[in-house]
Structures are given as structure tokens and as C-alpha cells.
Tab-separated table of C-alpha atoms and ligand atoms in Angstrom:
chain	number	residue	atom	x	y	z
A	1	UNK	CA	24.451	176.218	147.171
A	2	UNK	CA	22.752	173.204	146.966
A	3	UNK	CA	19.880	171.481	144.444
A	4	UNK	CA	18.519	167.653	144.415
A	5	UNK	CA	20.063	166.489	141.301
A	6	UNK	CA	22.945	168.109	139.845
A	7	UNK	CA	24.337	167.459	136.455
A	8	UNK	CA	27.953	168.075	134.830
A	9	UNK	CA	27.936	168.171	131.185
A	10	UNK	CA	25.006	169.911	129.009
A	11	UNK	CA	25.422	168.241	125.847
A	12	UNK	CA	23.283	165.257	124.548
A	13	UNK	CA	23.192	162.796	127.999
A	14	UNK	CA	23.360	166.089	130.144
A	15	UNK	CA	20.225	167.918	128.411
A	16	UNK	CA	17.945	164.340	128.208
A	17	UNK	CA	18.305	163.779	131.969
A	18	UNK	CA	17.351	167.063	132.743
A	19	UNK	CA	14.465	167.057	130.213
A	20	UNK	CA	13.387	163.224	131.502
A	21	UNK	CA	13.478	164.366	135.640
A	22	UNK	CA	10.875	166.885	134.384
A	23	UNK	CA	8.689	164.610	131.668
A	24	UNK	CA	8.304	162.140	134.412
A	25	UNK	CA	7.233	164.626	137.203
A	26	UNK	CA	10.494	164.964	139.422
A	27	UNK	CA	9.703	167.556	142.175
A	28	UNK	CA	13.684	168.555	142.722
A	29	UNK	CA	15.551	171.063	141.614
A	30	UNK	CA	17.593	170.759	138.500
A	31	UNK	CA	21.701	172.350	137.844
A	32	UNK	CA	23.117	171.664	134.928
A	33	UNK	CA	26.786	173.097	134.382
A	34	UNK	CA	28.765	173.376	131.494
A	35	UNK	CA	32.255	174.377	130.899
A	36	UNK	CA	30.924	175.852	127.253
A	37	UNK	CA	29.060	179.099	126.874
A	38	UNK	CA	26.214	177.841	125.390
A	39	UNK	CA	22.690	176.310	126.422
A	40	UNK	CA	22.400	172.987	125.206
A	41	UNK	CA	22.572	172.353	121.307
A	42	UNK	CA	22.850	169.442	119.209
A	43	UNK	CA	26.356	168.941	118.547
A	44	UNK	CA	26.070	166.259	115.786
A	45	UNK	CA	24.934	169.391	112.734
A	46	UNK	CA	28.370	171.121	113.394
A	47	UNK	CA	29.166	168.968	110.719
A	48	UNK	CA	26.727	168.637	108.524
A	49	UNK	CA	23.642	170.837	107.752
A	50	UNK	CA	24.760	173.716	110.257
A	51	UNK	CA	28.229	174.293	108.630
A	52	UNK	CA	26.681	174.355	105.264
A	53	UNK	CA	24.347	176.660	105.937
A	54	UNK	CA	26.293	179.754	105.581
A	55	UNK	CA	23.358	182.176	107.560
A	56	UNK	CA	23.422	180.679	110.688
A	57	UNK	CA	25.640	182.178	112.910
A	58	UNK	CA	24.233	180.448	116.254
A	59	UNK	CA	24.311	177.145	117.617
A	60	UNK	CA	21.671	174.705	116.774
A	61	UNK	CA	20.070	175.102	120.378
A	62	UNK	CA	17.494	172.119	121.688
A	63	UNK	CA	15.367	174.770	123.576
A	64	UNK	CA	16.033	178.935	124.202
A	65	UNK	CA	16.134	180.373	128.033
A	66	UNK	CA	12.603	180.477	128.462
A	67	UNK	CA	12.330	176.566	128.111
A	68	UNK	CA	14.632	176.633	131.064
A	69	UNK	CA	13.288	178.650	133.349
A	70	UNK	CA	9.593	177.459	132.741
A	71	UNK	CA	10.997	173.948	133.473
A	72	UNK	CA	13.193	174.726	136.432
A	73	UNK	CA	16.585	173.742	135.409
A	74	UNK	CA	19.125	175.965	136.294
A	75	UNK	CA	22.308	176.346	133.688
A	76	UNK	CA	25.189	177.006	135.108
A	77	UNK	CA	27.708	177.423	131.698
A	78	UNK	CA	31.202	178.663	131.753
A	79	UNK	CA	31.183	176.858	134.567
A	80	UNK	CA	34.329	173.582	135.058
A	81	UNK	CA	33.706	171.123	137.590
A	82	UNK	CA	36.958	170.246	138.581
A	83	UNK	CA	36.389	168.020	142.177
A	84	UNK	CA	33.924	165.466	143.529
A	85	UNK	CA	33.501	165.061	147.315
A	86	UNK	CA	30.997	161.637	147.639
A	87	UNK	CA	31.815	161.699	151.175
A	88	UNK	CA	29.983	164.950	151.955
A	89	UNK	CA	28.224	165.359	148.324
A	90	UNK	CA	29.506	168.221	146.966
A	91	UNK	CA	31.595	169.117	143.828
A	92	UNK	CA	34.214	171.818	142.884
A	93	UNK	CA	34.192	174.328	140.459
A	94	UNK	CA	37.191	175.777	139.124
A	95	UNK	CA	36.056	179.269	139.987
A	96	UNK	CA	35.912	177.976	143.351
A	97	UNK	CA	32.251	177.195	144.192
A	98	UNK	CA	31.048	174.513	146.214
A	99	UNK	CA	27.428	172.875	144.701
A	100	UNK	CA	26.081	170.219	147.052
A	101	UNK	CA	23.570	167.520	145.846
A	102	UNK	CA	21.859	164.446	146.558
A	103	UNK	CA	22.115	163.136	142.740
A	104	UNK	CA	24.973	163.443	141.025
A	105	UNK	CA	24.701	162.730	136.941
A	106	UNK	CA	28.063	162.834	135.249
A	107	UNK	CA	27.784	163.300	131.698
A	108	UNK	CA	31.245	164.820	130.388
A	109	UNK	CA	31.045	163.197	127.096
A	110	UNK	CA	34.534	163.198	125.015
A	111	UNK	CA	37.352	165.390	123.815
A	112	UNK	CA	39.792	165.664	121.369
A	113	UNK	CA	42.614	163.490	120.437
A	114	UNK	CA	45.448	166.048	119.537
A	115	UNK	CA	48.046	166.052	116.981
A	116	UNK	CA	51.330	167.140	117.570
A	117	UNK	CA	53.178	167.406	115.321
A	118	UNK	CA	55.808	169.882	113.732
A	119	UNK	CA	54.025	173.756	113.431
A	120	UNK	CA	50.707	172.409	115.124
A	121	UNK	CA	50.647	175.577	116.522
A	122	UNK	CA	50.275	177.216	112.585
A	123	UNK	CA	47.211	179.766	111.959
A	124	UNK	CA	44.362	177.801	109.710
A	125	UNK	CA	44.642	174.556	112.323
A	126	UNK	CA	41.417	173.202	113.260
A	127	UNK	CA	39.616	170.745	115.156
A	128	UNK	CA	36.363	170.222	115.736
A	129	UNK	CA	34.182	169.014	118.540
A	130	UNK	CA	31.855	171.883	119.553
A	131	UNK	CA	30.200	174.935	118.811
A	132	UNK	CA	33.422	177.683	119.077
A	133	UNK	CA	35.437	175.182	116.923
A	134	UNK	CA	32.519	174.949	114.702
A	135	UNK	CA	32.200	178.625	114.191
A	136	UNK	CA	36.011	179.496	113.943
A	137	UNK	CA	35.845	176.583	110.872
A	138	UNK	CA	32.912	178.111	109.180
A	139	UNK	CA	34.916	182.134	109.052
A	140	UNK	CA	38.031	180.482	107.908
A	141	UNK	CA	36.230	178.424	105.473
A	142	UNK	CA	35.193	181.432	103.503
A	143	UNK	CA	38.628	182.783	102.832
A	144	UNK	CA	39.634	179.212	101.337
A	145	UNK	CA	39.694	176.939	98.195
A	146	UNK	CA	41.583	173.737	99.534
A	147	UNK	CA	41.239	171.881	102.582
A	148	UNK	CA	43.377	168.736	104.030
A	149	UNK	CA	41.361	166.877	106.751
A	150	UNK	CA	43.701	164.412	108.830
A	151	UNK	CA	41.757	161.757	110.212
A	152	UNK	CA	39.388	159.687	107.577
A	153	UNK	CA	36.985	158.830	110.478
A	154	UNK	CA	33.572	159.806	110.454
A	155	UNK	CA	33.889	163.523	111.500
A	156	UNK	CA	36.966	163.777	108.618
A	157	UNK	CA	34.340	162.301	105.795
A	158	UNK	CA	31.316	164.349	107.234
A	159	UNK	CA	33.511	166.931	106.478
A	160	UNK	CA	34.902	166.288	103.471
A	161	UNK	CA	31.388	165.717	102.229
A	162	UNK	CA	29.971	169.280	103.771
A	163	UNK	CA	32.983	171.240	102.362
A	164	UNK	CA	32.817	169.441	98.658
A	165	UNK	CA	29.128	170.157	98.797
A	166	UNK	CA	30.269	173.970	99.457
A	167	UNK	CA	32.997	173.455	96.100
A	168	UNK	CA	35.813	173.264	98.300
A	169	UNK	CA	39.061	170.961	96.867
A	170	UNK	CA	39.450	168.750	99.558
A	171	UNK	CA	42.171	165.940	100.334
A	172	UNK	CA	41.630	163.402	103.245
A	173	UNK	CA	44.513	162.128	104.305
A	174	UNK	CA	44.282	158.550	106.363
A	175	UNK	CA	46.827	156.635	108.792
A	176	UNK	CA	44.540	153.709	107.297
A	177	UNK	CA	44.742	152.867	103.794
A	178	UNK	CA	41.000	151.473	103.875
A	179	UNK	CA	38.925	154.326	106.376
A	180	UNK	CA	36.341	153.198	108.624
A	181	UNK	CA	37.589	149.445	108.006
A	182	UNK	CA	38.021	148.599	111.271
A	183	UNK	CA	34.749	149.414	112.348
A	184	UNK	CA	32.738	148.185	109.297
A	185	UNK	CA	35.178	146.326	106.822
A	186	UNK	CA	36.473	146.767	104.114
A	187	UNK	CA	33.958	146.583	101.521
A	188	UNK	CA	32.133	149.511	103.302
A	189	UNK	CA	35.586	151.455	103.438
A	190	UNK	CA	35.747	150.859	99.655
A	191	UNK	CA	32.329	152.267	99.004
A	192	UNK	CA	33.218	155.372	101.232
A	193	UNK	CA	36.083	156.141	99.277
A	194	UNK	CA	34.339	155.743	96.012
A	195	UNK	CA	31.838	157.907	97.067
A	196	UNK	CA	34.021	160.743	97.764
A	197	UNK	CA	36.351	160.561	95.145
A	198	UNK	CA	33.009	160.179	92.535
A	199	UNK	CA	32.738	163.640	93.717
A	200	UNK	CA	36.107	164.777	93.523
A	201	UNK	CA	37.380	164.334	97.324
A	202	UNK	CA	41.185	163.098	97.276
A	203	UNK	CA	42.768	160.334	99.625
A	204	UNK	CA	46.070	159.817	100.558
A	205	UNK	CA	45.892	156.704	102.340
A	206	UNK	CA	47.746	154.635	104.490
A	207	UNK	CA	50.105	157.640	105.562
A	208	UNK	CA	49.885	159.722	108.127
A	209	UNK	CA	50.913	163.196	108.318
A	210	UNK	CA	53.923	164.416	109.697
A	211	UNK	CA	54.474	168.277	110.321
A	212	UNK	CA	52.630	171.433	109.098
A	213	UNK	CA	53.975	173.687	106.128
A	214	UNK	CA	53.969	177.363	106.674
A	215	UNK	CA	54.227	180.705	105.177
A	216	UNK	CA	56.601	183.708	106.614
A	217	UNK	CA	53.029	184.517	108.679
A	218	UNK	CA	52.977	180.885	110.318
A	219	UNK	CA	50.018	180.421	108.098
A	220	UNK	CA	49.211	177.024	107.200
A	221	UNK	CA	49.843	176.053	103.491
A	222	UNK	CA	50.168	172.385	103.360
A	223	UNK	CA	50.531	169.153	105.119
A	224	UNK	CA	53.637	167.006	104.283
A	225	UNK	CA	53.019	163.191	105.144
A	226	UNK	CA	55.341	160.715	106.657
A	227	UNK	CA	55.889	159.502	102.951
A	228	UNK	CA	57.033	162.606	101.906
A	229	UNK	CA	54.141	163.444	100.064
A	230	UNK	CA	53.135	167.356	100.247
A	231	UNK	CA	49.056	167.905	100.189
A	232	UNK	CA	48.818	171.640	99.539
A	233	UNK	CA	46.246	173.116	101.867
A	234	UNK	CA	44.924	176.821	103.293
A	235	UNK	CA	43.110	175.436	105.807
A	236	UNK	CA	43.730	171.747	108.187
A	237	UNK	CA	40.903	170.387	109.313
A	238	UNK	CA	42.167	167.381	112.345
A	239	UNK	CA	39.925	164.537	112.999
A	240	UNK	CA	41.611	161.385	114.523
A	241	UNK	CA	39.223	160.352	117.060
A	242	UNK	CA	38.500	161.321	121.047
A	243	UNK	CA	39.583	159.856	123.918
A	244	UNK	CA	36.600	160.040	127.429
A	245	UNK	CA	36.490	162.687	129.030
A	246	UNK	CA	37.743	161.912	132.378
A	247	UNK	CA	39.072	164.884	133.866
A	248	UNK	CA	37.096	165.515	137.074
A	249	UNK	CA	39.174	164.543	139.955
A	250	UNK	CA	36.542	161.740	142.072
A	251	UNK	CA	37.563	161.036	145.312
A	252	UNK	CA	37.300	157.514	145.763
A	253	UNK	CA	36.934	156.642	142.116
A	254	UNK	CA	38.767	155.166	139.665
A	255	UNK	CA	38.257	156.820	136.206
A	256	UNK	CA	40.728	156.059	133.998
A	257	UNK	CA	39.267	155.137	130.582
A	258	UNK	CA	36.247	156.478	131.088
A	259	UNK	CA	32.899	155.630	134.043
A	260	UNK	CA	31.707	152.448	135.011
A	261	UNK	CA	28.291	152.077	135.417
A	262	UNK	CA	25.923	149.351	136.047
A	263	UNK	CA	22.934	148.721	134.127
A	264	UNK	CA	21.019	151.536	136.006
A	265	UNK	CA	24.210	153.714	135.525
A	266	UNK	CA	24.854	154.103	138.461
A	267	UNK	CA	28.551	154.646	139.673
A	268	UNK	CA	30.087	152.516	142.029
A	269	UNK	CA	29.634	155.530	144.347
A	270	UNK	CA	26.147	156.253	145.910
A	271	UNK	CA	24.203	158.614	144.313
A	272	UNK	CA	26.605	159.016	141.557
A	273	UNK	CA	25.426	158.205	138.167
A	274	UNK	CA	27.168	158.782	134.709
A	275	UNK	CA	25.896	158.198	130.628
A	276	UNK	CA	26.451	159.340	127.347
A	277	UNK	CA	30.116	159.190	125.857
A	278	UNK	CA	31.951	158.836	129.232
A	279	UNK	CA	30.027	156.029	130.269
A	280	UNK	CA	31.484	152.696	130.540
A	281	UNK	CA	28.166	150.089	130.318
A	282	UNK	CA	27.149	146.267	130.498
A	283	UNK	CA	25.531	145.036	126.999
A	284	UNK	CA	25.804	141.909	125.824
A	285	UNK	CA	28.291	140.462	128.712
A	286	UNK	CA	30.649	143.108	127.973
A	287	UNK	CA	31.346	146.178	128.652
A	288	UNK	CA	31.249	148.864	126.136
A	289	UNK	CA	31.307	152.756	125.783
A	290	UNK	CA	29.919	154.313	122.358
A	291	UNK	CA	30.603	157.221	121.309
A	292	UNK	CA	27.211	158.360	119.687
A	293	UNK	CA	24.129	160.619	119.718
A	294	UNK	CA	21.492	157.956	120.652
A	295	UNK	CA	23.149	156.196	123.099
A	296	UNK	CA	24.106	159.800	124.634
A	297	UNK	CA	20.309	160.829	124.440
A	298	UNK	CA	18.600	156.842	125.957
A	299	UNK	CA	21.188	156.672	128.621
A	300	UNK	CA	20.675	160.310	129.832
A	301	UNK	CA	16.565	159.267	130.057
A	302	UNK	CA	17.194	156.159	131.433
A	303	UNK	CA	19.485	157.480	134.194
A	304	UNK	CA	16.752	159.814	134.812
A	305	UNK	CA	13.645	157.455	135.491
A	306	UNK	CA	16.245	155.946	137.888
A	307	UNK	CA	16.592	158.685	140.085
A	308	UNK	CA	13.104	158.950	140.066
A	309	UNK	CA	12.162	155.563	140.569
A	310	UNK	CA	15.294	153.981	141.844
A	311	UNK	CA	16.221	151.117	139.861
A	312	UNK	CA	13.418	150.773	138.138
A	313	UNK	CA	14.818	151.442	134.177
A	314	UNK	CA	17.543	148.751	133.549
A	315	UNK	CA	19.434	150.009	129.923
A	316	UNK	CA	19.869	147.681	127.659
A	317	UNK	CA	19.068	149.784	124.089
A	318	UNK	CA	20.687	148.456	121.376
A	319	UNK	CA	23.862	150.793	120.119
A	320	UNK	CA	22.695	152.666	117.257
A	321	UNK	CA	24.054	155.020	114.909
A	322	UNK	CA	24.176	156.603	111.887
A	323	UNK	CA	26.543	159.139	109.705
A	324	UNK	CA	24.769	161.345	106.542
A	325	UNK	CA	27.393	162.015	103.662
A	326	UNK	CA	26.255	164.121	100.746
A	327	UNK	CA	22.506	162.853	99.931
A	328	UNK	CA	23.465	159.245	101.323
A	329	UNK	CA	22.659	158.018	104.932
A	330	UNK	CA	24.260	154.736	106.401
A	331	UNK	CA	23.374	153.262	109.598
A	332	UNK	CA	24.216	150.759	112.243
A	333	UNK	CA	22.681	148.568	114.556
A	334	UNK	CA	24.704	146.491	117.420
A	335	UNK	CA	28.120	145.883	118.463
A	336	UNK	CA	31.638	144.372	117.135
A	337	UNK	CA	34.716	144.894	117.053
A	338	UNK	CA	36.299	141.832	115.730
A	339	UNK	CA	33.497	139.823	113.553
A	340	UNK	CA	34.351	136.461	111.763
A	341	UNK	CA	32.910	137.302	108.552
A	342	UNK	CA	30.454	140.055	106.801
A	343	UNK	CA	27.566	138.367	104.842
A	344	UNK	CA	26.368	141.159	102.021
A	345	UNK	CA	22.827	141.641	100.847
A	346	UNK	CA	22.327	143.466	98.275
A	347	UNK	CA	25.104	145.252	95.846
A	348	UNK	CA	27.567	147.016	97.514
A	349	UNK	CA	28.542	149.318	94.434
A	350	UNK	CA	24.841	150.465	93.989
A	351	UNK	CA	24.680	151.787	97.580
A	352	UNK	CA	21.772	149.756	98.590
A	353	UNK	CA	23.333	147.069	100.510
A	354	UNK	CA	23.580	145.479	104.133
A	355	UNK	CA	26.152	143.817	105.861
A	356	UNK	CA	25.840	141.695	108.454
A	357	UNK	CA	28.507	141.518	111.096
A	358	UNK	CA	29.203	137.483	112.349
A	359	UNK	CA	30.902	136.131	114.952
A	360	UNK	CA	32.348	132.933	115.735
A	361	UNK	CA	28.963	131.021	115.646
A	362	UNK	CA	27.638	132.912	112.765
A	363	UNK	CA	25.287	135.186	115.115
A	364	UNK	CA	25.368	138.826	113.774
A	365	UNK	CA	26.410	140.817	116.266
A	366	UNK	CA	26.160	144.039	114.278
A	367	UNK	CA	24.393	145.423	111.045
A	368	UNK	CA	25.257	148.234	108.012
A	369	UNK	CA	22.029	149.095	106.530
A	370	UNK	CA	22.948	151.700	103.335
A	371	UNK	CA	20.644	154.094	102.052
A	372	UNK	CA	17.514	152.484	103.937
A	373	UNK	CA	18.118	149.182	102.090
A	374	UNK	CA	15.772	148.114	104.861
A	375	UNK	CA	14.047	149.210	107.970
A	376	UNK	CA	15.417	149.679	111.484
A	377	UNK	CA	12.909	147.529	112.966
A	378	UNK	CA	13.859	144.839	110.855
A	379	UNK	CA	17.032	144.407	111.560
A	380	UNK	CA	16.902	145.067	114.865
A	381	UNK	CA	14.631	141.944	115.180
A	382	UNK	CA	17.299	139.990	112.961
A	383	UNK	CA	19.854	141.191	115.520
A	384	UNK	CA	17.274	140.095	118.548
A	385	UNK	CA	17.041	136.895	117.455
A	386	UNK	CA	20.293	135.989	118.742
A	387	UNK	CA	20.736	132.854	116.241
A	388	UNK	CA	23.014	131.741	113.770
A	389	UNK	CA	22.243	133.849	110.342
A	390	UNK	CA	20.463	131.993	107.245
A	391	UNK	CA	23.189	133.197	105.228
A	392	UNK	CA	21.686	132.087	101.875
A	393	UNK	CA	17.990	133.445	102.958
A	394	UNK	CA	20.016	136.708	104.220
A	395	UNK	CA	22.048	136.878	100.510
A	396	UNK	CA	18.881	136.573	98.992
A	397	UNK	CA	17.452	140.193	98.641
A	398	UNK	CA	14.140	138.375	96.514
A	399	UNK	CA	12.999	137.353	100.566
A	400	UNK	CA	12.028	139.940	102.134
A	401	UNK	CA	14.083	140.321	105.681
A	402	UNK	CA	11.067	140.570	107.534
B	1	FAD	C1	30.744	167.305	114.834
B	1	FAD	C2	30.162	166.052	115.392
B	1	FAD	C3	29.281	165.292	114.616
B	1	FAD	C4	28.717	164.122	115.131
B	1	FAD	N1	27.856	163.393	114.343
B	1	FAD	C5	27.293	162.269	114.835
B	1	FAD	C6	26.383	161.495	114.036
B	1	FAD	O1	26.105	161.818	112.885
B	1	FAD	N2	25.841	160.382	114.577
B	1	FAD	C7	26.145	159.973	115.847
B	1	FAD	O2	25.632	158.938	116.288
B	1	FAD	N3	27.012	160.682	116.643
B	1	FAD	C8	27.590	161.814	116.156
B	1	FAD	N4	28.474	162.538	116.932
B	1	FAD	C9	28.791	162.067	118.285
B	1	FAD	C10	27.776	162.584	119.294
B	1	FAD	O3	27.563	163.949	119.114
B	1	FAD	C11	28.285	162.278	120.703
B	1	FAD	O4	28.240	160.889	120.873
B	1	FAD	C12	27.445	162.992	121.748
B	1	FAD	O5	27.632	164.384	121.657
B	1	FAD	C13	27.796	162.514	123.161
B	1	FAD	O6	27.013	163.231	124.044
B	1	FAD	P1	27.431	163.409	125.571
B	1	FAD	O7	26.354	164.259	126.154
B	1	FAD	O8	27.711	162.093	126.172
B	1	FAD	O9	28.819	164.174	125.553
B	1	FAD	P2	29.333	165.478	124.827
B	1	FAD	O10	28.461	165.846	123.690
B	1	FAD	O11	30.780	165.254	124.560
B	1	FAD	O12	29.179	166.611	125.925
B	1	FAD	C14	29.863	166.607	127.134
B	1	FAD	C15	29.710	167.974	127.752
B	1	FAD	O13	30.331	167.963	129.023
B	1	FAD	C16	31.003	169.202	129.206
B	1	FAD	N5	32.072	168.984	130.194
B	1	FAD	C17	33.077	168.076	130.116
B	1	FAD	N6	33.845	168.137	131.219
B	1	FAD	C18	33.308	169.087	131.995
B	1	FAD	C19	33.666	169.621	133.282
B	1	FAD	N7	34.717	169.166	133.972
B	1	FAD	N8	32.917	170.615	133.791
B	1	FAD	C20	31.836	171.112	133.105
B	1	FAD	N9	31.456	170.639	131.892
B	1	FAD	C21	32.176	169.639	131.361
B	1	FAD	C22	31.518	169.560	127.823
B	1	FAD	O14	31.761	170.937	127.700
B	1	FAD	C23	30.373	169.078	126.948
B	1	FAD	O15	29.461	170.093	126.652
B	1	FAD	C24	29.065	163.698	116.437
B	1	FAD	C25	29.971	164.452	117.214
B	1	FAD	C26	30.518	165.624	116.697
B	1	FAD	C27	31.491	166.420	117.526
């Protein structure tokens, strides 16, 4: 079996480089393979609108069969890639197929990090990345009162804020005794964790958990922390982050952490490209992987116009992304991951605010923007600029950031 471009992963990257070949004419034929069950859907509402929404049994789906066929792009799901032959371009499945190309787009994304930890194996144990763990959340979730989520990440407070909109008691319980702080600071972790609790989430902070109460049924009933402290619970929730998903055996390559591409994403392989999550990417003079929708969804078009037009789409979008909690939205623009100082516009405690992100010579390398305190295009032109920040004009919310 062979087609022109083949593509491992149908999630977010996988989906927008098939989609792309096709917007910008490619002649080839299209496989796209996924180890899941499902066409493509949009992963990010597991969290949010989809699991709150108590009639919809079915993934949030980008396009239904017929979208597919009309364009040519041939899904191959339940499908594992498990072996990549550059050499004679052809990859492995572990049903034991052979699928040759002449474009290879790798697009794995991430998985879970897993806890384990005393009765991990406990009924009422969840984690959740895609649509099956979404689904076996949303049937348990109906049987219960009180949830722990481990992990005070953004999945773990997307969650807490879904399942408190739903009047669930929920208790997050965070390794970190300021969340999110070492991706956006503390004052941002504070205003997190006021939100929530305004609402009645709990925290217990700065502890992590330790092993897994159970009934005579191995049913979970509470989490007991490394403190000693006992967080009743019918149902876990885990969300402590994901590590790349690097589990396709490349001859030739070395994929440890996660893909290294170039600015074209290509591989250091011929015809080998990767994006989305797994990618490993120059920005800035560094190189960086994100773990986010837009980068997931640019990259995978990018990578496409390049195997159209080869090397004609050099990536260089600006990481971008953005979490919704309750009726509040909070975005960011950029990349750090150890600033100098955070310059605050705006009142943090009235959930308008931004916070800029400086290094060493005062040039913001990233920006919080709460509650569309201002516009994207704004402050991706303040990030563009490149230049030492005005703090005072910055501070000053009377100037307008434009
Ligand atoms: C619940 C949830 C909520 C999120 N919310 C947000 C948000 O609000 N904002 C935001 O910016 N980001 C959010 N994200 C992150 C965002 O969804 C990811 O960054 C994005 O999904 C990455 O896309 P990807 O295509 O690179 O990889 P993935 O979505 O991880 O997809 C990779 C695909 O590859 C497949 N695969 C892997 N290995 C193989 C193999 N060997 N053979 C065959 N198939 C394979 C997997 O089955 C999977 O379908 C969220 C993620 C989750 C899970």
C-alpha cells in the first residue's frame, strides 16, 4: 500500500495538514492513521463545553465521513504506527501492515504523565486526554457529588471549573502551593485560586498526593496526601502534565524528548516532517515545543504548504494560547520560562489585568492578557517590537496600548 503523503496522528497538527494539502491544491493522495477510533475532533472541549453538556454523547468531530471522502483523505483509525523505515520509506503498523510514502508528517502529539501511586489501579481513577477518557469521566460523573483532581495545571482547573459549574464539590489538590506559577507567576496563580475558591472549589496546596483510599469494592473514596491530609472523594480526576509522544521506533533518528524540526519542520530525515505537540522548533534562537491548540493547528498548515511548495513557508507564529474557566477567558502571547520581572497593567483582583513577562533587558518576552483587557493584535505588536518595555507608559492603563 502506498499514498504520496502519509500522516501519523489525526488530532489537531494531523487533521490541518491534511485539510491544508487539499486547500492549496495538492494532487496526492492523503492517509491519515490514528491509533484512536475516532475521525478527527477537537480535543481541547473534552474539558470544557463538551463535558458540560450532558446530551452529547459523541465527540466534537471537525468534519463527518463524507468530508473525507469528498476530499480524498483516507483515515486509517485503530490503526498504531509502531516503525519507520527512511531508508526504503515505509512505516509499520502494529497489525502488521506496511504503508509506503514519499511524505511522511509525524504528528503524535502528547500523552499522559501517570501517577503511581498506592491503589492507582482503584475503580473511579481517571485521566484525561482524549475522547474514551472523556466519555468514561462524563458516566462516572453522574453517579457522584465530590471530586479530587490531582494536578492544579490547566486541564485540573478546566476541570474543576466544568464540574463546579455542574454543582459538583470539588478539591484540587497541588504539588505547588501557588498553581500555574511557574508558567505565569504568582500573582496570576493567586487570582486562579481566588477564582475557584469564590466559587467554592477547595485547594490543598503544596502537597502532593500519596496513595488512593478504597472501599471493600476497590472503589475509590478518597485521596490521602503526603501530609497526611485525607480529601474525601468518589471520583479522582489526575492531571499532572504530559510528556511527547515519542513512541514510534525511527530508524536513524534520535527522538528522545520529542522531534526536531527546522523551521520548515522538516526532520533531519528526508521527507520526514513532524508539528504539533511532538515537535521540537526554532523561535526566537531557541528551541521550544508547546503544548497547545494553535501551535498544533499553524504548524500542521505550515508543514503542509511545504510539501507542496518545498520550503517555501518558514514558521515562525508566535506561541499562543488560551484556557476558559467558568465565564472568564485568559490568554497568552510569546514565550518564557524564566522572566526577570512581571510589569502589571491594570488590577489584578478585578480580573482585567495584563502582565507582561521581562527578561534580563526588560524586553517582554511573553504576555497574560485577562478577560480581553486588550486585543491580541495589540500585544502581539508590543511583543514584535522587540524593545525594552516603557514600564510607566505600560502601568498606565489611561494610554491606550496601541
Ligand atoms: C482536555 C484538553 C483540553 C485542552 N485545552 C486546551 C486549551 O484550552 N487551549 C490550548 O491551547 N490547548 C489545549 N489543549 C492542548 C491541545 O489540545 C494540544 O496542544 C493539541 O491537541 C495538540 O495537537 P497534536 O495534533 O499535536 O497532538 P494530539 O492532539 O496529542 O494528537 C496526537 C494524535 O496522534 C495519535 N498517535 C500518537 N501516537 C500514534 C501512533 N504511534 N500511531 C498512530 N497514532 C498515534 C494519538 O492517538 C492522537 O490522536 C487541551 C488538551 C486537552 C487534552
Amino acid at each position: 500500500m502506498k499514498f504520496d503523503t502519509v500522516i501519523v496522528g489525526a488530532s489537531i497538527a494531523g487533521y490541518n495538514v491534511a485539510k491544508q494539502l487539499r486547500a492549496s491544491n495538492y494532487p496526492g493522495t492523503i492517509a491519515l492513521i490514528d491509533q484512536e477510533s475516532f475521525l478527527p475532533y477537537d480535543r481541547k472541549e473534552l474539558s470544557k463545553n463538551w463535558l458540560v453538556d450532558r446530551n452529547q454523547p459523541n465527540p466534537p468531530y471537525f468534519q463527518n465521513r463524507t468530508y473525507f471522502n469528498k476530499q480524498k483523505i483516507t483515515p486509517f483509525l485503530n490503526t498504531t504506527v509502531t516503525f519507520i523505515n527512511p531508508t526504503n520509506k515505509y512505516l509499520q503498523t502494529a497489525d502488521g501492515r506496511d504503508i509506503y510514502y514519499e511524505e511522511l508528517v509525524l504528528a503524535t502529539g502528547s500523552q499522559l504523565r501517570k501517577l503511581n501511586i498506592e491503589n492507582s489501579d482503584a475503580d473511579g481513577i481517571f485521566y484525561l486526554r482524549n475522547f474514551e477518557d472523556a466519555l468514561a469521566i462524563k458516566k462516572w460523573i453522574k453517579k457522584v457529588k465530590q471530586v479530587a483532581i490531582v494536578g492544579g495545571g490547566f486541564i485540573g482547573l478546566e476541570l474543576a471549573a466544568s464540574l463546579n459549574s455542574m454543582g459538583i464539590k470539588v478539591t484540587v489538590i497541588s504539588s505547588s502551593p501557588h498553581p500555574l506559577a511557574k508558567t505565569l507567576g504568582n500573582d496570576a496563580s493567586n487570582y486562579f485560586v481566588n477564582m475557584h475558591q469564590a466559587r467554592g472549589v477547595e485547594f490543598v496546596l503544596g502537597q502532593v498526593a500519596q496513595k488512593f483510599l478504597v472501599d471493600a469494592d476497590n472503589r475509590v473514596n478518597a485521596v490521602e496526601t503526603n501530609q497526611g491530609e485525607v480529601v474525601p472523594s468518589e471520583m479522582v480526576i489526575v492531571g499532572i502534565g504530559v510528556v511527547l509522544n515519542v513512541s514510534i521506533e525511527i530508524e536513524g533518528l534520535n527522538v528522545d524528548h520529542g522531534i526536531i524540526v527546522n523551521e520548515f519542520g522538516e526532520t533531519a530525515l528526508p521527507h520526514i516532517y513532524a508539528a504539533g505537540d511532538v515537535a521540537i522548533w526554532p523561535y526566537r534562537g531557541q528551541m521550544i515545543h508547546i503544548e497547545h491548540w494553535e501551535n498544533a493547528y499553524h504548524q500542521g498548515r505550515s508543514v503542509a504548504k511545504n510539501i507542496v511548495e518545498n520550503k517555501s513557508h518558514a514558521f515562525s507564529v508566535m506561541p499562543y494560547f488560551w484556557t476558559d474557566q467558568y465565564d472568564e477567558t485568559f490568554e497568552y502571547l510569546g514565550y518564557t520560562r524564566d522572566w526577570a520581572d512581571i510589569v502589571v497593567r491594570g488590577d489584578v483582583k478585578s480580573g482585567k489585568f495584563t502582565l507582561a513577562y521581562l527578561d534580563h533587558d526588560d524586553i517582554a518576552q511573553g504576555i497574560l492578557f485577562a478577560n480581553k483587557s486588550e486585543s491580541r493584535k495589540d500585544i502581539q505588536a508590543l511583543l514584535n517590537l522587540n524593545k525594552a518595555l516603557d514600564r510607566d507608559k505600560f502601568m498606565d492603563k489611561n494610554k491606550k496600548l496601541k
